[in-house]
Amino acid sequence: MLFFTLFLLPVQAADEVKLPDWLLQVQQHKYKKPEAMLQLARQHEAEFGSWPVQLQAAWLNELSLIYEVLGRYRDQLSVAERGLALTHNEQSKVRVELLFGMGFALETQREYDAANDYYQKGMALAEQLKDEKLIIQGMTNLAAMLSEDSEDPKALDMLKQAYDRAVKLNDKEMLALVQAELGLNYLTLGIDDEARQFLEASFRLFDELGWVKSKLTVWYNLASTYRYLKKPDKALEIFDQMLKVSLEQEDPVSLYYAYIGLAGTSRDVKKLDAAITYIEKAETYLPNLQSTFQISEHHFIKAQIYRSLGQSNLALQEVALASQQLEGSKNTSDRFYLLHFDQLRAKLYADTGDFEKAYYTLDKYFKAYIDLQDDERDLDVQKLRLSFDAERQQARNALLEKDNELQALRLQEIERNRQMQWLWIGIFASTSMVLLMLLWWQWRRRRALQQAMLTPTTPN
């Protein structure tokens, strides 16, 4: 499963210290203009030693979040670690964000146990501070960890709770984040149509917020969903739009994902010359990626393209490079992904006529696949999914019912206004008729008097 990881969202931080205007500007605009805000933040680095500790921590936290947006996870890891050392004894929002940032950077390096530990600590502190936005963010982080460990029922349940809280909070940022994560979760489970709906809703919210990097992230996942829905034309259209915006933004990470998406989809539709061109362009941006899993995916996709071109030996080399990135991983998600490597290897061995290796590798693949299967877990996923969908539909029905009631009240009001209009028209008409009759009577009376005055009197 290929997807572009969504970075964390900003939450108001550094509430314990007054921030200078330039740092407030960084805090407010980092998700709209991360490169410019990074430059602004680094301009003040020489002053770092003269700041109070809380301001130092706030500055490091902003750098951590900006590096996350830019995909510079190793840099994020370094500054988050420095920030946590400064806030060791603090109970602040800044420390919660630094814990989440540290966890996210470790997650991108497939250090799941350590990442989960930081997420748990951040979540505990967020609950202690009773900060609803940070709690929702923490729930999405922990859900991602559960999903990586193939604890999908628990992950879905946690995301469902986060979604309910985000709806109740009516916060656009949190709704965008949670729906993006739900889209990824459904995509991972192969529930593609629902994944598309969540991702489209998330994209619209990020568009309203004006967060281009977040839009690009969701765009990639949405295009990938259309690939899995067997709608390559729509996927290519979105990847092409993503490429144009990434070029405008001069964003190397988003450019990589746009090109790799175009490469994979072009292979799907048998446009192999285009596929190899796109994968080579993507490779020029590969050094900008700081995630071992993403590098592994790159080599796997390249191996698939080489096989489609009939270059089996080159494909086997790429599979070997892909495997090296995840070698020794005990994570369930990685072990599932490694199955794809054995499956492709078996096909490549068969292509080259080495049927003994092909049979051995395929046998290894089936044994590992059976070992990882959990029918009870899959059934729990479906039950939870149906429950969540039913609740969402019930909520939509309730909203529709309220809307219908509101429309009925509006129609009643319109009808009352119409009746009142007719009533006033009737009153006006009746009054006008009485007035006309009175005028007519007066006119007749005056005329009668005039005639009487003009008529000579007959003498007796």
PDB file of C-alpha atoms in Angstrom, residues 117-351:
ATOM      1  CA  ASP A 117       6.022   5.619  23.786  1.00  0.00           C
ATOM      2  CA  TYR A 118       6.316   9.332  22.924  1.00  0.00           C
ATOM      3  CA  TYR A 119       2.747   9.424  21.620  1.00  0.00           C
ATOM      4  CA  GLN A 120       1.482   7.858  24.846  1.00  0.00           C
ATOM      5  CA  LYS A 121       3.363  10.389  26.972  1.00  0.00           C
ATOM      6  CA  GLY A 122       2.048  13.255  24.859  1.00  0.00           C
ATOM      7  CA  MET A 123      -1.501  11.928  25.076  1.00  0.00           C
ATOM      8  CA  ALA A 124      -1.311  11.569  28.874  1.00  0.00           C
ATOM      9  CA  LEU A 125      -0.128  15.166  29.232  1.00  0.00           C
ATOM     10  CA  ALA A 126      -2.779  16.455  26.787  1.00  0.00           C
ATOM     11  CA  GLU A 127      -5.482  14.778  28.892  1.00  0.00           C
ATOM     12  CA  GLN A 128      -3.960  16.237  32.050  1.00  0.00           C
ATOM     13  CA  LEU A 129      -4.086  19.702  30.444  1.00  0.00           C
ATOM     14  CA  LYS A 130      -7.647  18.975  29.209  1.00  0.00           C
ATOM     15  CA  ASP A 131      -6.768  20.354  25.790  1.00  0.00           C
ATOM     16  CA  GLU A 132      -9.353  18.909  23.408  1.00  0.00           C
ATOM     17  CA  LYS A 133      -7.453  19.648  20.177  1.00  0.00           C
ATOM     18  CA  LEU A 134      -4.282  18.018  21.465  1.00  0.00           C
ATOM     19  CA  ILE A 135      -6.303  15.028  22.710  1.00  0.00           C
ATOM     20  CA  ILE A 136      -7.842  14.553  19.241  1.00  0.00           C
ATOM     21  CA  GLN A 137      -4.413  14.818  17.655  1.00  0.00           C
ATOM     22  CA  GLY A 138      -3.027  12.326  20.142  1.00  0.00           C
ATOM     23  CA  MET A 139      -5.821   9.876  19.326  1.00  0.00           C
ATOM     24  CA  THR A 140      -4.987  10.016  15.621  1.00  0.00           C
ATOM     25  CA  ASN A 141      -1.315   9.386  16.416  1.00  0.00           C
ATOM     26  CA  LEU A 142      -2.104   6.363  18.572  1.00  0.00           C
ATOM     27  CA  ALA A 143      -4.564   5.059  15.989  1.00  0.00           C
ATOM     28  CA  ALA A 144      -1.785   5.155  13.398  1.00  0.00           C
ATOM     29  CA  MET A 145       0.390   3.056  15.708  1.00  0.00           C
ATOM     30  CA  LEU A 146      -2.407   0.525  16.199  1.00  0.00           C
ATOM     31  CA  SER A 147      -2.930   0.321  12.445  1.00  0.00           C
ATOM     32  CA  GLU A 148       0.782  -0.264  11.864  1.00  0.00           C
ATOM     33  CA  ASP A 149       0.589  -3.184  14.285  1.00  0.00           C
ATOM     34  CA  SER A 150      -2.481  -4.498  12.407  1.00  0.00           C
ATOM     35  CA  GLU A 151      -4.739  -3.711  15.369  1.00  0.00           C
ATOM     36  CA  ASP A 152      -7.278  -2.304  12.920  1.00  0.00           C
ATOM     37  CA  PRO A 153     -10.441  -2.682  15.046  1.00  0.00           C
ATOM     38  CA  LYS A 154      -8.827  -0.685  17.865  1.00  0.00           C
ATOM     39  CA  ALA A 155      -7.458   1.865  15.377  1.00  0.00           C
ATOM     40  CA  LEU A 156     -10.864   2.375  13.779  1.00  0.00           C
ATOM     41  CA  ASP A 157     -12.550   2.662  17.144  1.00  0.00           C
ATOM     42  CA  MET A 158     -10.070   5.311  18.267  1.00  0.00           C
ATOM     43  CA  LEU A 159     -10.452   7.253  15.022  1.00  0.00           C
ATOM     44  CA  LYS A 160     -14.221   7.037  15.380  1.00  0.00           C
ATOM     45  CA  GLN A 161     -13.948   8.602  18.848  1.00  0.00           C
ATOM     46  CA  ALA A 162     -11.603  11.276  17.508  1.00  0.00           C
ATOM     47  CA  TYR A 163     -14.050  12.009  14.690  1.00  0.00           C
ATOM     48  CA  ASP A 164     -16.961  12.362  17.118  1.00  0.00           C
ATOM     49  CA  ARG A 165     -14.934  14.737  19.306  1.00  0.00           C
ATOM     50  CA  ALA A 166     -13.814  16.783  16.294  1.00  0.00           C
ATOM     51  CA  VAL A 167     -17.433  17.108  15.124  1.00  0.00           C
ATOM     52  CA  LYS A 168     -18.528  18.181  18.611  1.00  0.00           C
ATOM     53  CA  LEU A 169     -15.642  20.656  18.809  1.00  0.00           C
ATOM     54  CA  ASN A 170     -16.548  21.917  15.311  1.00  0.00           C
ATOM     55  CA  ASP A 171     -12.886  22.604  14.590  1.00  0.00           C
ATOM     56  CA  LYS A 172     -11.976  22.667  10.890  1.00  0.00           C
ATOM     57  CA  GLU A 173      -8.314  21.752  11.454  1.00  0.00           C
ATOM     58  CA  MET A 174      -9.107  18.706  13.573  1.00  0.00           C
ATOM     59  CA  LEU A 175     -11.886  17.569  11.221  1.00  0.00           C
ATOM     60  CA  ALA A 176      -9.453  17.768   8.312  1.00  0.00           C
ATOM     61  CA  LEU A 177      -6.819  15.780  10.212  1.00  0.00           C
ATOM     62  CA  VAL A 178      -9.149  13.032  11.472  1.00  0.00           C
ATOM     63  CA  GLN A 179     -10.879  12.548   8.102  1.00  0.00           C
ATOM     64  CA  ALA A 180      -7.505  12.333   6.370  1.00  0.00           C
ATOM     65  CA  GLU A 181      -6.451   9.625   8.829  1.00  0.00           C
ATOM     66  CA  LEU A 182      -9.762   7.801   8.404  1.00  0.00           C
ATOM     67  CA  GLY A 183      -9.228   7.919   4.640  1.00  0.00           C
ATOM     68  CA  LEU A 184      -5.778   6.368   5.020  1.00  0.00           C
ATOM     69  CA  ASN A 185      -7.111   3.734   7.401  1.00  0.00           C
ATOM     70  CA  TYR A 186      -9.916   2.735   5.050  1.00  0.00           C
ATOM     71  CA  LEU A 187      -7.469   2.751   2.132  1.00  0.00           C
ATOM     72  CA  THR A 188      -5.129   0.398   3.988  1.00  0.00           C
ATOM     73  CA  LEU A 189      -8.080  -1.917   4.654  1.00  0.00           C
ATOM     74  CA  GLY A 190      -9.028  -1.884   0.972  1.00  0.00           C
ATOM     75  CA  ILE A 191     -12.323  -0.075   1.641  1.00  0.00           C
ATOM     76  CA  ASP A 192     -11.620   2.278  -1.223  1.00  0.00           C
ATOM     77  CA  ASP A 193     -14.912   4.074  -1.798  1.00  0.00           C
ATOM     78  CA  GLU A 194     -15.247   5.185   1.827  1.00  0.00           C
ATOM     79  CA  ALA A 195     -11.564   6.128   1.802  1.00  0.00           C
ATOM     80  CA  ARG A 196     -12.246   8.394  -1.181  1.00  0.00           C
ATOM     81  CA  GLN A 197     -15.150  10.097   0.602  1.00  0.00           C
ATOM     82  CA  PHE A 198     -13.088  10.868   3.715  1.00  0.00           C
ATOM     83  CA  LEU A 199     -10.111  12.081   1.680  1.00  0.00           C
ATOM     84  CA  GLU A 200     -12.277  14.337  -0.480  1.00  0.00           C
ATOM     85  CA  ALA A 201     -13.848  15.863   2.649  1.00  0.00           C
ATOM     86  CA  SER A 202     -10.387  16.383   4.145  1.00  0.00           C
ATOM     87  CA  PHE A 203      -9.108  17.954   0.913  1.00  0.00           C
ATOM     88  CA  ARG A 204     -11.968  20.462   0.869  1.00  0.00           C
ATOM     89  CA  LEU A 205     -11.219  21.532   4.446  1.00  0.00           C
ATOM     90  CA  PHE A 206      -7.487  21.929   3.820  1.00  0.00           C
ATOM     91  CA  ASP A 207      -8.333  23.931   0.693  1.00  0.00           C
ATOM     92  CA  GLU A 208     -10.506  26.265   2.777  1.00  0.00           C
ATOM     93  CA  LEU A 209      -7.672  26.616   5.299  1.00  0.00           C
ATOM     94  CA  GLY A 210      -5.215  27.433   2.512  1.00  0.00           C
ATOM     95  CA  TRP A 211      -2.686  24.777   3.572  1.00  0.00           C
ATOM     96  CA  VAL A 212      -1.074  23.807   0.271  1.00  0.00           C
ATOM     97  CA  LYS A 213       1.251  21.125   1.689  1.00  0.00           C
ATOM     98  CA  SER A 214      -1.643  19.373   3.393  1.00  0.00           C
ATOM     99  CA  LYS A 215      -3.675  19.549   0.183  1.00  0.00           C
ATOM    100  CA  LEU A 216      -0.810  17.956  -1.758  1.00  0.00           C
ATOM    101  CA  THR A 217      -0.562  15.161   0.796  1.00  0.00           C
ATOM    102  CA  VAL A 218      -4.281  14.372   0.647  1.00  0.00           C
ATOM    103  CA  TRP A 219      -4.248  14.787  -3.144  1.00  0.00           C
ATOM    104  CA  TYR A 220      -1.675  12.032  -3.448  1.00  0.00           C
ATOM    105  CA  ASN A 221      -3.649   9.667  -1.245  1.00  0.00           C
ATOM    106  CA  LEU A 222      -6.843  10.499  -3.134  1.00  0.00           C
ATOM    107  CA  ALA A 223      -5.200   9.792  -6.506  1.00  0.00           C
ATOM    108  CA  SER A 224      -3.853   6.497  -5.113  1.00  0.00           C
ATOM    109  CA  THR A 225      -7.401   5.606  -4.067  1.00  0.00           C
ATOM    110  CA  TYR A 226      -8.610   6.140  -7.635  1.00  0.00           C
ATOM    111  CA  ARG A 227      -5.816   3.791  -8.771  1.00  0.00           C
ATOM    112  CA  TYR A 228      -7.124   1.056  -6.487  1.00  0.00           C
ATOM    113  CA  LEU A 229     -10.668   1.774  -7.681  1.00  0.00           C
ATOM    114  CA  LYS A 230      -9.444   0.995 -11.217  1.00  0.00           C
ATOM    115  CA  LYS A 231      -9.967   4.574 -12.389  1.00  0.00           C
ATOM    116  CA  PRO A 232      -6.500   5.339 -13.781  1.00  0.00           C
ATOM    117  CA  ASP A 233      -7.629   8.307 -15.883  1.00  0.00           C
ATOM    118  CA  LYS A 234      -8.898  10.104 -12.773  1.00  0.00           C
ATOM    119  CA  ALA A 235      -5.732   9.147 -10.879  1.00  0.00           C
ATOM    120  CA  LEU A 236      -3.498  10.477 -13.672  1.00  0.00           C
ATOM    121  CA  GLU A 237      -5.506  13.703 -13.762  1.00  0.00           C
ATOM    122  CA  ILE A 238      -4.986  14.309 -10.029  1.00  0.00           C
ATOM    123  CA  PHE A 239      -1.300  13.322 -10.119  1.00  0.00           C
ATOM    124  CA  ASP A 240      -0.796  15.752 -13.007  1.00  0.00           C
ATOM    125  CA  GLN A 241      -2.501  18.553 -11.048  1.00  0.00           C
ATOM    126  CA  MET A 242      -0.348  17.678  -8.053  1.00  0.00           C
ATOM    127  CA  LEU A 243       2.777  17.879 -10.228  1.00  0.00           C
ATOM    128  CA  LYS A 244       1.884  21.370 -11.488  1.00  0.00           C
ATOM    129  CA  VAL A 245       1.257  22.721  -7.979  1.00  0.00           C
ATOM    130  CA  SER A 246       4.432  21.029  -6.638  1.00  0.00           C
ATOM    131  CA  LEU A 247       6.464  22.694  -9.409  1.00  0.00           C
ATOM    132  CA  GLU A 248       4.948  26.063  -8.496  1.00  0.00           C
ATOM    133  CA  GLN A 249       5.770  25.432  -4.832  1.00  0.00           C
ATOM    134  CA  GLU A 250       9.279  24.143  -5.680  1.00  0.00           C
ATOM    135  CA  ASP A 251       8.568  21.336  -3.219  1.00  0.00           C
ATOM    136  CA  PRO A 252      10.976  18.397  -3.784  1.00  0.00           C
ATOM    137  CA  VAL A 253       9.090  15.934  -1.567  1.00  0.00           C
ATOM    138  CA  SER A 254       5.727  16.587  -3.251  1.00  0.00           C
ATOM    139  CA  LEU A 255       7.438  16.493  -6.656  1.00  0.00           C
ATOM    140  CA  TYR A 256       8.768  13.040  -5.813  1.00  0.00           C
ATOM    141  CA  TYR A 257       5.318  11.765  -4.897  1.00  0.00           C
ATOM    142  CA  ALA A 258       3.731  13.293  -7.988  1.00  0.00           C
ATOM    143  CA  TYR A 259       6.284  11.600 -10.254  1.00  0.00           C
ATOM    144  CA  ILE A 260       6.128   8.243  -8.440  1.00  0.00           C
ATOM    145  CA  GLY A 261       2.330   8.332  -8.651  1.00  0.00           C
ATOM    146  CA  LEU A 262       2.479   9.059 -12.373  1.00  0.00           C
ATOM    147  CA  ALA A 263       5.024   6.258 -12.817  1.00  0.00           C
ATOM    148  CA  GLY A 264       2.920   3.618 -11.069  1.00  0.00           C
ATOM    149  CA  THR A 265      -0.317   4.630 -12.778  1.00  0.00           C
ATOM    150  CA  SER A 266       1.347   4.792 -16.214  1.00  0.00           C
ATOM    151  CA  ARG A 267       2.504   1.214 -15.666  1.00  0.00           C
ATOM    152  CA  ASP A 268      -1.099   0.241 -14.807  1.00  0.00           C
ATOM    153  CA  VAL A 269      -2.294   1.497 -18.210  1.00  0.00           C
ATOM    154  CA  LYS A 270       0.666  -0.112 -20.069  1.00  0.00           C
ATOM    155  CA  LYS A 271       2.362   3.202 -20.889  1.00  0.00           C
ATOM    156  CA  LEU A 272       5.765   1.783 -20.022  1.00  0.00           C
ATOM    157  CA  ASP A 273       7.927   4.426 -21.721  1.00  0.00           C
ATOM    158  CA  ALA A 274       6.158   7.094 -19.685  1.00  0.00           C
ATOM    159  CA  ALA A 275       6.456   4.944 -16.539  1.00  0.00           C
ATOM    160  CA  ILE A 276      10.231   4.590 -16.779  1.00  0.00           C
ATOM    161  CA  THR A 277      10.596   8.309 -17.573  1.00  0.00           C
ATOM    162  CA  TYR A 278       8.565   9.258 -14.526  1.00  0.00           C
ATOM    163  CA  ILE A 279      10.379   6.833 -12.191  1.00  0.00           C
ATOM    164  CA  GLU A 280      13.725   8.275 -13.310  1.00  0.00           C
ATOM    165  CA  LYS A 281      12.476  11.815 -12.623  1.00  0.00           C
ATOM    166  CA  ALA A 282      11.213  10.681  -9.223  1.00  0.00           C
ATOM    167  CA  GLU A 283      14.639   9.223  -8.481  1.00  0.00           C
ATOM    168  CA  THR A 284      16.262  12.660  -8.776  1.00  0.00           C
ATOM    169  CA  TYR A 285      14.183  13.723  -5.754  1.00  0.00           C
ATOM    170  CA  LEU A 286      14.714  10.489  -3.786  1.00  0.00           C
ATOM    171  CA  PRO A 287      17.563  11.968  -1.670  1.00  0.00           C
ATOM    172  CA  ASN A 288      14.994  14.396  -0.211  1.00  0.00           C
ATOM    173  CA  LEU A 289      13.060  11.521   1.380  1.00  0.00           C
ATOM    174  CA  GLN A 290      13.983  10.708   4.962  1.00  0.00           C
ATOM    175  CA  SER A 291      11.776   7.667   5.494  1.00  0.00           C
ATOM    176  CA  THR A 292      13.116   4.133   5.110  1.00  0.00           C
ATOM    177  CA  PHE A 293       9.676   2.791   4.188  1.00  0.00           C
ATOM    178  CA  GLN A 294       9.219   5.300   1.378  1.00  0.00           C
ATOM    179  CA  ILE A 295      12.651   4.436  -0.037  1.00  0.00           C
ATOM    180  CA  SER A 296      11.709   0.752   0.118  1.00  0.00           C
ATOM    181  CA  GLU A 297       8.500   1.487  -1.802  1.00  0.00           C
ATOM    182  CA  HIS A 298      10.443   3.340  -4.471  1.00  0.00           C
ATOM    183  CA  HIS A 299      12.633   0.348  -5.265  1.00  0.00           C
ATOM    184  CA  PHE A 300       9.623  -1.979  -5.261  1.00  0.00           C
ATOM    185  CA  ILE A 301       7.706   0.191  -7.757  1.00  0.00           C
ATOM    186  CA  LYS A 302      10.796   0.415  -9.939  1.00  0.00           C
ATOM    187  CA  ALA A 303      11.094  -3.377  -9.841  1.00  0.00           C
ATOM    188  CA  GLN A 304       7.497  -3.705 -11.039  1.00  0.00           C
ATOM    189  CA  ILE A 305       8.163  -1.349 -13.953  1.00  0.00           C
ATOM    190  CA  TYR A 306      11.335  -3.253 -14.912  1.00  0.00           C
ATOM    191  CA  ARG A 307       9.383  -6.510 -14.915  1.00  0.00           C
ATOM    192  CA  SER A 308       6.736  -4.991 -17.188  1.00  0.00           C
ATOM    193  CA  LEU A 309       9.584  -3.982 -19.524  1.00  0.00           C
ATOM    194  CA  GLY A 310      10.889  -7.576 -19.487  1.00  0.00           C
ATOM    195  CA  GLN A 311      14.075  -6.672 -17.580  1.00  0.00           C
ATOM    196  CA  SER A 312      13.863  -9.362 -14.894  1.00  0.00           C
ATOM    197  CA  ASN A 313      17.456  -9.165 -13.643  1.00  0.00           C
ATOM    198  CA  LEU A 314      17.229  -5.411 -13.048  1.00  0.00           C
ATOM    199  CA  ALA A 315      13.884  -5.980 -11.337  1.00  0.00           C
ATOM    200  CA  LEU A 316      15.458  -8.565  -8.979  1.00  0.00           C
ATOM    201  CA  GLN A 317      18.139  -6.029  -8.028  1.00  0.00           C
ATOM    202  CA  GLU A 318      15.492  -3.463  -7.154  1.00  0.00           C
ATOM    203  CA  VAL A 319      13.568  -5.992  -5.031  1.00  0.00           C
ATOM    204  CA  ALA A 320      16.775  -6.714  -3.127  1.00  0.00           C
ATOM    205  CA  LEU A 321      17.248  -2.961  -2.469  1.00  0.00           C
ATOM    206  CA  ALA A 322      13.631  -2.673  -1.327  1.00  0.00           C
ATOM    207  CA  SER A 323      14.075  -5.575   1.116  1.00  0.00           C
ATOM    208  CA  GLN A 324      17.237  -4.096   2.628  1.00  0.00           C
ATOM    209  CA  GLN A 325      15.319  -1.053   3.892  1.00  0.00           C
ATOM    210  CA  LEU A 326      12.943  -3.189   5.987  1.00  0.00           C
ATOM    211  CA  GLU A 327      15.285  -6.028   6.867  1.00  0.00           C
ATOM    212  CA  GLY A 328      14.741  -7.441  10.343  1.00  0.00           C
ATOM    213  CA  SER A 329      11.557  -5.464  10.979  1.00  0.00           C
ATOM    214  CA  LYS A 330       9.233  -7.084  13.507  1.00  0.00           C
ATOM    215  CA  ASN A 331       6.376  -4.700  12.792  1.00  0.00           C
ATOM    216  CA  THR A 332       3.270  -6.484  11.495  1.00  0.00           C
ATOM    217  CA  SER A 333       2.605  -3.859   8.823  1.00  0.00           C
ATOM    218  CA  ASP A 334       6.155  -4.190   7.458  1.00  0.00           C
ATOM    219  CA  ARG A 335       5.903  -7.982   7.514  1.00  0.00           C
ATOM    220  CA  PHE A 336       2.740  -7.781   5.417  1.00  0.00           C
ATOM    221  CA  TYR A 337       4.480  -5.445   2.996  1.00  0.00           C
ATOM    222  CA  LEU A 338       7.493  -7.756   2.726  1.00  0.00           C
ATOM    223  CA  LEU A 339       5.146 -10.446   1.393  1.00  0.00           C
ATOM    224  CA  HIS A 340       4.818  -8.416  -1.806  1.00  0.00           C
ATOM    225  CA  PHE A 341       8.579  -8.711  -2.316  1.00  0.00           C
ATOM    226  CA  ASP A 342       8.513 -12.521  -2.121  1.00  0.00           C
ATOM    227  CA  GLN A 343       5.514 -12.670  -4.423  1.00  0.00           C
ATOM    228  CA  LEU A 344       7.285 -10.522  -7.027  1.00  0.00           C
ATOM    229  CA  ARG A 345      10.528 -12.463  -6.622  1.00  0.00           C
ATOM    230  CA  ALA A 346       8.711 -15.735  -7.350  1.00  0.00           C
ATOM    231  CA  LYS A 347       7.287 -14.256 -10.562  1.00  0.00           C
ATOM    232  CA  LEU A 348      10.686 -12.922 -11.612  1.00  0.00           C
ATOM    233  CA  TYR A 349      12.388 -16.275 -11.003  1.00  0.00           C
ATOM    234  CA  ALA A 350       9.700 -17.917 -13.135  1.00  0.00           C
ATOM    235  CA  ASP A 351      10.247 -15.285 -15.849  1.00  0.00           C
TER     236      ASP A 351
END
